[in-house]
Amino acid sequence: MSINSYLISSLFTPVLSIIIWLFYSNHFINLINILFYTSFIIFIVAFLILLI
């Protein structure tokens, strides 16, 4: 894999979390919660893809 694909995959979760946070509410604790939930969901999906 090239550096660009690693960079895109590593920035996907934080960018998605910030976008959701901007539209949802602007409290810092909610940003931490949304970051946790999105990374957890992405981990579960990636794990299921690896199992299949």
GROMACS .gro file of C-alpha atoms in nm:
model
   52
    1MET     CA    1   0.000   0.000   0.000
    2SER     CA    2   0.114   0.350  -0.067
    3ILE     CA    3   0.144   0.627   0.187
    4ASN     CA    4  -0.168   0.796   0.050
    5SER     CA    5  -0.390   0.497   0.123
    6TYR     CA    6  -0.255   0.476   0.479
    7LEU     CA    7  -0.311   0.847   0.526
    8ILE     CA    8  -0.667   0.833   0.394
    9SER     CA    9  -0.758   0.534   0.610
   10SER     CA   10  -0.605   0.687   0.923
   11LEU     CA   11  -0.783   1.020   0.874
   12PHE     CA   12  -1.122   0.872   0.783
   13THR     CA   13  -1.245   0.813   1.139
   14PRO     CA   14  -1.144   1.151   1.289
   15VAL     CA   15  -1.284   1.346   0.993
   16LEU     CA   16  -1.610   1.151   1.002
   17SER     CA   17  -1.634   1.206   1.378
   18ILE     CA   18  -1.579   1.580   1.348
   19ILE     CA   19  -1.841   1.610   1.073
   20ILE     CA   20  -2.098   1.424   1.285
   21TRP     CA   21  -1.999   1.630   1.590
   22LEU     CA   22  -2.043   1.960   1.404
   23PHE     CA   23  -2.398   1.871   1.303
   24TYR     CA   24  -2.494   1.699   1.629
   25SER     CA   25  -2.368   1.913   1.917
   26ASN     CA   26  -2.058   2.110   2.002
   27HIS     CA   27  -1.956   1.975   2.341
   28PHE     CA   28  -1.609   1.825   2.373
   29ILE     CA   29  -1.730   1.519   2.564
   30ASN     CA   30  -1.968   1.442   2.278
   31LEU     CA   31  -1.675   1.459   2.035
   32ILE     CA   32  -1.492   1.195   2.239
   33ASN     CA   33  -1.804   0.975   2.248
   34ILE     CA   34  -1.866   1.009   1.875
   35LEU     CA   35  -1.499   0.935   1.801
   36PHE     CA   36  -1.520   0.620   2.012
   37TYR     CA   37  -1.845   0.502   1.853
   38THR     CA   38  -1.735   0.563   1.495
   39SER     CA   39  -1.398   0.394   1.544
   40PHE     CA   40  -1.569   0.101   1.716
   41ILE     CA   41  -1.820   0.060   1.433
   42ILE     CA   42  -1.545   0.082   1.170
   43PHE     CA   43  -1.344  -0.179   1.364
   44ILE     CA   44  -1.643  -0.416   1.377
   45VAL     CA   45  -1.710  -0.376   1.004
   46ALA     CA   46  -1.343  -0.431   0.917
   47PHE     CA   47  -1.329  -0.738   1.142
   48LEU     CA   48  -1.640  -0.884   0.979
   49ILE     CA   49  -1.493  -0.822   0.634
   50LEU     CA   50  -1.176  -1.003   0.740
   51LEU     CA   51  -1.379  -1.297   0.869
   52ILE     CA   52  -1.569  -1.334   0.544
   0.00000   0.00000   0.00000
